[in-house]
PDB file of C-alpha atoms in Angstrom:
ATOM      1  CA  THR A1084       7.416  -9.427 -33.007  1.00 42.00           C
ATOM      2  CA  ARG A1085       5.910  -6.164 -31.898  1.00 49.00           C
ATOM      3  CA  SER A1086       9.018  -5.149 -29.975  1.00 48.00           C
ATOM      4  CA  LEU A1087      10.928  -4.752 -33.244  1.00 50.00           C
ATOM      5  CA  GLN A1088       8.574  -1.915 -34.248  1.00 60.00           C
ATOM      6  CA  MET A1089       8.657   1.583 -32.825  1.00 59.00           C
ATOM      7  CA  LEU A1090       5.711   3.959 -32.557  1.00 61.00           C
ATOM      8  CA  ALA A1091       7.672   7.094 -33.351  1.00 59.00           C
ATOM      9  CA  PRO A1092      10.990   6.376 -35.061  1.00 51.00           C
ATOM     10  CA  ARG A1093      12.519   9.810 -35.541  1.00 54.00           C
ATOM     11  CA  LYS A1094      15.699  11.679 -34.793  1.00 58.00           C
ATOM     12  CA  THR A1095      14.178  14.687 -33.050  1.00 60.00           C
ATOM     13  CA  LEU A1096      11.988  14.148 -30.002  1.00 63.00           C
ATOM     14  CA  TRP A1097       9.725  17.024 -29.007  1.00 69.00           C
ATOM     15  CA  SER A1098       8.442  17.498 -25.484  1.00 77.00           C
ATOM     16  CA  THR A1099       4.808  18.358 -24.836  1.00 85.00           C
ATOM     17  CA  PRO A1100       4.428  22.144 -24.401  1.00 79.00           C
ATOM     18  CA  GLY A1101       2.974  23.567 -21.184  1.00 82.00           C
ATOM     19  CA  GLN A1102      -0.007  25.037 -23.013  1.00 85.00           C
ATOM     20  CA  VAL A1103      -0.962  21.546 -24.192  1.00 87.00           C
ATOM     21  CA  GLN A1104      -0.616  20.147 -20.666  1.00 90.00           C
ATOM     22  CA  ASP A1105      -3.056  22.779 -19.413  1.00 90.00           C
ATOM     23  CA  VAL A1106      -5.686  21.674 -21.966  1.00 92.00           C
ATOM     24  CA  LEU A1107      -5.252  18.019 -20.926  1.00 92.00           C
ATOM     25  CA  VAL A1108      -6.039  18.907 -17.333  1.00 92.00           C
ATOM     26  CA  GLU A1109      -8.984  21.057 -18.426  1.00 93.00           C
ATOM     27  CA  TRP A1110     -10.505  18.334 -20.629  1.00 95.00           C
ATOM     28  CA  ILE A1111     -10.180  15.385 -18.255  1.00 94.00           C
ATOM     29  CA  ASP A1112     -11.923  15.543 -14.898  1.00 92.00           C
ATOM     30  CA  LEU A1113      -9.892  12.988 -13.014  1.00 94.00           C
ATOM     31  CA  GLU A1114     -11.720  10.665 -10.674  1.00 92.00           C
ATOM     32  CA  PRO A1115     -10.338   8.566  -7.830  1.00 91.00           C
ATOM     33  CA  ASN A1116      -8.737   5.415  -9.199  1.00 87.00           C
ATOM     34  CA  ASP A1117      -8.299   6.792 -12.724  1.00 93.00           C
ATOM     35  CA  VAL A1118      -5.189   5.408 -14.403  1.00 94.00           C
ATOM     36  CA  VAL A1119      -3.572   7.900 -16.766  1.00 96.00           C
ATOM     37  CA  CYS A1120      -1.133   6.477 -19.308  1.00 96.00           C
ATOM     38  CA  ASP A1121       1.285   8.635 -21.301  1.00 96.00           C
ATOM     39  CA  VAL A1122       2.625   6.502 -24.134  1.00 95.00           C
ATOM     40  CA  GLY A1123       6.070   7.765 -25.095  1.00 92.00           C
ATOM     41  CA  CYS A1124       6.274   9.898 -21.950  1.00 94.00           C
ATOM     42  CA  GLY A1125       9.796  11.215 -22.583  1.00 92.00           C
ATOM     43  CA  ASP A1126      10.969  13.278 -19.620  1.00 94.00           C
ATOM     44  CA  GLY A1127       7.660  12.741 -17.805  1.00 95.00           C
ATOM     45  CA  ARG A1128       6.504  16.364 -17.868  1.00 94.00           C
ATOM     46  CA  VAL A1129       2.875  15.512 -18.748  1.00 95.00           C
ATOM     47  CA  LEU A1130       2.578  12.951 -15.943  1.00 96.00           C
ATOM     48  CA  ILE A1131       4.262  15.259 -13.443  1.00 97.00           C
ATOM     49  CA  HIS A1132       1.957  18.156 -14.333  1.00 95.00           C
ATOM     50  CA  TRP A1133      -1.138  15.961 -14.093  1.00 95.00           C
ATOM     51  CA  ALA A1134       0.035  14.283 -10.857  1.00 97.00           C
ATOM     52  CA  MET A1135       0.633  17.711  -9.304  1.00 96.00           C
ATOM     53  CA  VAL A1136      -2.909  18.786 -10.232  1.00 96.00           C
ATOM     54  CA  ALA A1137      -4.316  15.518  -8.832  1.00 95.00           C
ATOM     55  CA  SER A1138      -2.353  16.154  -5.624  1.00 96.00           C
ATOM     56  CA  GLN A1139      -3.734  19.691  -5.327  1.00 95.00           C
ATOM     57  CA  GLN A1140      -7.264  18.328  -5.793  1.00 95.00           C
ATOM     58  CA  ASN A1141      -6.693  15.329  -3.468  1.00 94.00           C
ATOM     59  CA  ILE A1142      -7.549  12.830  -6.204  1.00 94.00           C
ATOM     60  CA  PRO A1143      -5.785   9.483  -5.647  1.00 93.00           C
ATOM     61  CA  ALA A1144      -5.197   8.724  -9.309  1.00 94.00           C
ATOM     62  CA  ARG A1145      -2.400   6.660 -10.821  1.00 96.00           C
ATOM     63  CA  PHE A1146      -0.045   7.932 -13.520  1.00 97.00           C
ATOM     64  CA  VAL A1147       1.984   5.587 -15.718  1.00 97.00           C
ATOM     65  CA  GLY A1148       4.474   6.588 -18.379  1.00 97.00           C
ATOM     66  CA  VAL A1149       5.819   4.224 -21.001  1.00 96.00           C
ATOM     67  CA  GLU A1150       9.158   5.252 -22.514  1.00 95.00           C
ATOM     68  CA  ILE A1151      11.394   3.209 -24.801  1.00 92.00           C
ATOM     69  CA  GLN A1152      14.611   5.189 -24.215  1.00 91.00           C
ATOM     70  CA  ASP A1153      16.344   4.219 -20.990  1.00 94.00           C
ATOM     71  CA  GLU A1154      17.934   7.638 -20.408  1.00 94.00           C
ATOM     72  CA  ARG A1155      14.633   9.469 -20.893  1.00 93.00           C
ATOM     73  CA  ALA A1156      12.897   7.019 -18.511  1.00 96.00           C
ATOM     74  CA  ARG A1157      15.588   7.658 -15.862  1.00 97.00           C
ATOM     75  CA  GLU A1158      15.198  11.414 -16.382  1.00 96.00           C
ATOM     76  CA  ALA A1159      11.423  11.106 -15.890  1.00 97.00           C
ATOM     77  CA  ARG A1160      11.891   9.108 -12.674  1.00 98.00           C
ATOM     78  CA  ARG A1161      14.361  11.681 -11.322  1.00 97.00           C
ATOM     79  CA  SER A1162      11.956  14.532 -12.118  1.00 97.00           C
ATOM     80  CA  ILE A1163       9.078  12.726 -10.420  1.00 97.00           C
ATOM     81  CA  GLU A1164      11.181  12.089  -7.303  1.00 97.00           C
ATOM     82  CA  GLU A1165      12.217  15.740  -7.243  1.00 97.00           C
ATOM     83  CA  ALA A1166       8.552  16.838  -7.412  1.00 97.00           C
ATOM     84  CA  ARG A1167       7.707  14.372  -4.621  1.00 97.00           C
ATOM     85  CA  SER A1168      10.574  15.616  -2.442  1.00 97.00           C
ATOM     86  CA  LYS A1169       9.203  19.165  -2.785  1.00 97.00           C
ATOM     87  CA  GLY A1170       5.736  17.968  -1.742  1.00 96.00           C
ATOM     88  CA  LEU A1171       4.248  18.700  -5.173  1.00 97.00           C
ATOM     89  CA  ILE A1172       3.081  15.109  -5.655  1.00 97.00           C
ATOM     90  CA  LEU A1173       1.382  13.530  -2.639  1.00 94.00           C
ATOM     91  CA  PRO A1174       2.090   9.922  -1.569  1.00 93.00           C
ATOM     92  CA  GLU A1175      -1.469   8.794  -2.406  1.00 93.00           C
ATOM     93  CA  VAL A1176      -0.914   9.837  -6.040  1.00 96.00           C
ATOM     94  CA  SER A1177       0.895   6.938  -7.674  1.00 95.00           C
ATOM     95  CA  THR A1178       3.456   7.509 -10.431  1.00 97.00           C
ATOM     96  CA  GLU A1179       5.424   4.954 -12.388  1.00 97.00           C
ATOM     97  CA  ILE A1180       7.689   5.057 -15.425  1.00 98.00           C
ATOM     98  CA  ILE A1181       8.060   1.834 -17.375  1.00 97.00           C
ATOM     99  CA  CYS A1182      11.011   1.538 -19.740  1.00 96.00           C
ATOM    100  CA  SER A1183       9.595  -0.571 -22.532  1.00 94.00           C
ATOM    101  CA  ASN A1184       8.553  -0.531 -26.131  1.00 92.00           C
ATOM    102  CA  ALA A1185       5.004   0.797 -26.017  1.00 91.00           C
ATOM    103  CA  LEU A1186       3.833  -2.110 -28.143  1.00 91.00           C
ATOM    104  CA  ASP A1187       4.917  -4.510 -25.382  1.00 90.00           C
ATOM    105  CA  ALA A1188       3.346  -2.707 -22.379  1.00 89.00           C
ATOM    106  CA  LEU A1189      -0.012  -4.421 -22.763  1.00 87.00           C
ATOM    107  CA  ASP A1190      -0.644  -5.005 -19.045  1.00 87.00           C
ATOM    108  CA  VAL A1191      -0.502  -1.255 -18.403  1.00 87.00           C
ATOM    109  CA  TYR A1192      -3.129  -0.526 -21.033  1.00 89.00           C
ATOM    110  CA  LYS A1193      -5.637  -2.969 -19.539  1.00 86.00           C
ATOM    111  CA  GLU A1194      -5.937  -0.720 -16.465  1.00 88.00           C
ATOM    112  CA  ALA A1195      -5.767   2.685 -18.147  1.00 90.00           C
ATOM    113  CA  THR A1196      -8.818   4.930 -18.152  1.00 91.00           C
ATOM    114  CA  VAL A1197      -7.068   7.888 -19.820  1.00 94.00           C
ATOM    115  CA  PHE A1198      -4.422   7.865 -22.555  1.00 95.00           C
ATOM    116  CA  PHE A1199      -2.268  10.742 -23.786  1.00 96.00           C
ATOM    117  CA  LEU A1200      -0.705  10.069 -27.182  1.00 94.00           C
ATOM    118  CA  TYR A1201       1.765  12.503 -28.732  1.00 92.00           C
ATOM    119  CA  LEU A1202       2.637  10.189 -31.590  1.00 89.00           C
ATOM    120  CA  ILE A1203       3.078  10.325 -35.338  1.00 88.00           C
ATOM    121  CA  PRO A1204       0.262   8.824 -37.450  1.00 91.00           C
ATOM    122  CA  ARG A1205       2.173   5.540 -37.890  1.00 90.00           C
ATOM    123  CA  GLY A1206       2.395   5.154 -34.107  1.00 90.00           C
ATOM    124  CA  LEU A1207      -1.310   5.830 -33.679  1.00 93.00           C
ATOM    125  CA  ARG A1208      -2.143   3.190 -36.319  1.00 92.00           C
ATOM    126  CA  LEU A1209       0.053   0.632 -34.518  1.00 91.00           C
ATOM    127  CA  LEU A1210      -1.399   1.439 -31.100  1.00 91.00           C
ATOM    128  CA  LYS A1211      -5.060   1.592 -32.133  1.00 90.00           C
ATOM    129  CA  PRO A1212      -5.694  -2.210 -32.035  1.00 87.00           C
ATOM    130  CA  ILE A1213      -4.156  -2.277 -28.559  1.00 84.00           C
ATOM    131  CA  LEU A1214      -6.523   0.498 -27.428  1.00 82.00           C
ATOM    132  CA  GLN A1215      -9.379  -1.491 -28.937  1.00 81.00           C
ATOM    133  CA  ASP A1216      -8.421  -4.599 -26.966  1.00 78.00           C
ATOM    134  CA  SER A1217      -7.986  -2.559 -23.788  1.00 72.00           C
ATOM    135  CA  THR A1218     -11.401  -0.937 -24.096  1.00 70.00           C
ATOM    136  CA  ASN A1219     -13.227  -4.138 -25.026  1.00 68.00           C
ATOM    137  CA  ASN A1220     -11.569  -6.199 -22.292  1.00 64.00           C
ATOM    138  CA  SER A1221     -12.168  -3.652 -19.531  1.00 65.00           C
ATOM    139  CA  GLY A1222     -15.832  -3.035 -20.313  1.00 69.00           C
ATOM    140  CA  ARG A1223     -15.479   0.699 -19.645  1.00 76.00           C
ATOM    141  CA  MET A1224     -15.103   3.946 -21.512  1.00 83.00           C
ATOM    142  CA  VAL A1225     -11.530   5.087 -22.124  1.00 89.00           C
ATOM    143  CA  ARG A1226     -10.687   8.734 -22.746  1.00 93.00           C
ATOM    144  CA  VAL A1227      -7.923   9.372 -25.263  1.00 94.00           C
ATOM    145  CA  ILE A1228      -6.227  12.653 -26.105  1.00 95.00           C
ATOM    146  CA  THR A1229      -3.942  12.895 -29.122  1.00 95.00           C
ATOM    147  CA  TYR A1230      -1.707  15.839 -29.917  1.00 94.00           C
ATOM    148  CA  ILE A1231      -1.068  16.966 -33.505  1.00 92.00           C
ATOM    149  CA  SER A1232      -2.261  13.737 -35.195  1.00 94.00           C
ATOM    150  CA  PRO A1233      -5.832  12.397 -34.956  1.00 95.00           C
ATOM    151  CA  LEU A1234      -6.656   8.810 -34.066  1.00 93.00           C
ATOM    152  CA  PRO A1235      -7.239   7.113 -37.451  1.00 91.00           C
ATOM    153  CA  ASP A1236     -10.874   6.642 -38.480  1.00 89.00           C
ATOM    154  CA  GLU A1237     -12.305   7.778 -35.139  1.00 91.00           C
ATOM    155  CA  HIS A1238     -14.600  10.705 -34.402  1.00 92.00           C
ATOM    156  CA  HIS A1239     -13.321  13.098 -31.760  1.00 95.00           C
ATOM    157  CA  VAL A1240     -15.697  14.616 -29.225  1.00 96.00           C
ATOM    158  CA  GLU A1241     -13.611  17.757 -28.971  1.00 95.00           C
ATOM    159  CA  LYS A1242     -10.845  19.433 -30.943  1.00 96.00           C
ATOM    160  CA  ARG A1243      -8.856  22.506 -30.039  1.00 95.00           C
ATOM    161  CA  SER A1244      -5.968  24.328 -31.649  1.00 93.00           C
ATOM    162  CA  CYS A1245      -3.221  25.098 -29.198  1.00 89.00           C
ATOM    163  CA  THR A1246      -0.583  27.775 -29.643  1.00 83.00           C
ATOM    164  CA  VAL A1247       2.874  27.047 -28.286  1.00 79.00           C
ATOM    165  CA  ASP A1248       5.537  29.436 -27.031  1.00 78.00           C
ATOM    166  CA  HIS A1249       8.428  27.831 -28.894  1.00 75.00           C
ATOM    167  CA  GLN A1250       6.740  28.379 -32.294  1.00 78.00           C
ATOM    168  CA  PRO A1251       5.211  31.884 -32.407  1.00 82.00           C
ATOM    169  CA  GLY A1252       2.288  32.010 -34.797  1.00 84.00           C
ATOM    170  CA  ALA A1253       1.938  28.242 -34.995  1.00 83.00           C
ATOM    171  CA  SER A1254      -1.086  26.368 -33.721  1.00 87.00           C
ATOM    172  CA  TRP A1255      -1.368  22.590 -33.301  1.00 90.00           C
ATOM    173  CA  PRO A1256      -4.483  20.459 -32.764  1.00 94.00           C
ATOM    174  CA  LEU A1257      -5.481  18.405 -29.758  1.00 95.00           C
ATOM    175  CA  PHE A1258      -8.199  15.760 -30.137  1.00 97.00           C
ATOM    176  CA  LEU A1259     -10.320  14.212 -27.378  1.00 97.00           C
ATOM    177  CA  TYR A1260     -11.965  10.819 -27.904  1.00 94.00           C
ATOM    178  CA  HIS A1261     -14.341   8.818 -25.725  1.00 92.00           C
ATOM    179  CA  LEU A1262     -13.849   5.197 -26.704  1.00 86.00           C
ATOM    180  CA  GLU A1263     -16.468   2.781 -25.452  1.00 78.00           C
ATOM    181  CA  VAL A1264     -16.727  -0.977 -25.660  1.00 64.00           C
ATOM    182  CA  GLY A1265     -17.046  -1.957 -29.296  1.00 60.00           C
ATOM    183  CA  SER A1266     -16.841   1.652 -30.503  1.00 58.00           C
ATOM    184  CA  ILE A1267     -13.363   1.592 -32.007  1.00 54.00           C
ATOM    185  CA  ARG A1268     -13.347   0.998 -35.729  1.00 51.00           C
ATOM    186  CA  THR A1269     -10.988  -1.692 -36.938  1.00 45.00           C
ATOM    187  CA  THR A1270      -8.643  -0.329 -39.570  1.00 43.00           C
ATOM    188  CA  LEU A1271      -6.154  -2.201 -41.678  1.00 38.00           C
ATOM    189  CA  ALA A1272      -2.735  -0.588 -41.105  1.00 35.00           C
TER     190      ALA A1272
END
C-alpha cells in the first residue's frame, strides 16, 4: 500500500528558511477560498507565515499541513494556536494540521489550489501522480512551488535562487509551476 512508502525518508529534517517563505508569499497572490497545502509541513512555519500574511491582507484562505511525524504535527498545532492567541492569525483564516502519510491524504489534495513541496526527488516522483489526479479531477489550475528539487519532467514558469542565513554563500532553487487540467506529464517512477 501507499502508506508503507515515505516521501522523504531521511535522518535529518530541515525546516524551510525564512527567506524561502518570503518568496512563496511573493509568488502566490492568494485569493479568497484558496486552499494552500504544505506536504511534509514539519513544525508548520510555512503555513503560519502564509496564514499571518493572509490575515494581514484579510484573505479568508485555508491552510492545511500534512505531516507524518506525530510530534512534529503536535508542535505545528501548538505554534498555530500560539499565533492565533496573539492575534496574528484571524479566525476567518482556517488552519489545519493532518498527521498522516502524505501518500494517504488524498482528500486534502482534491481541494488544494496551492502546494508547497520541500521534498527530495523520490518524494516528488511519488506525489506527482497524486497532483495529476487532483488537478484533473478539480478542473482548475493548481500552483505548485518546490524547494531545492524540481518537479520531474515539468516546465516551471519561474525559478529563483534563494540564499539562506544558515548556509552563508549557498543558494538553493525554488520552482513555480502552474499545472492545468491535462498538463501534467505522466512519468514512470
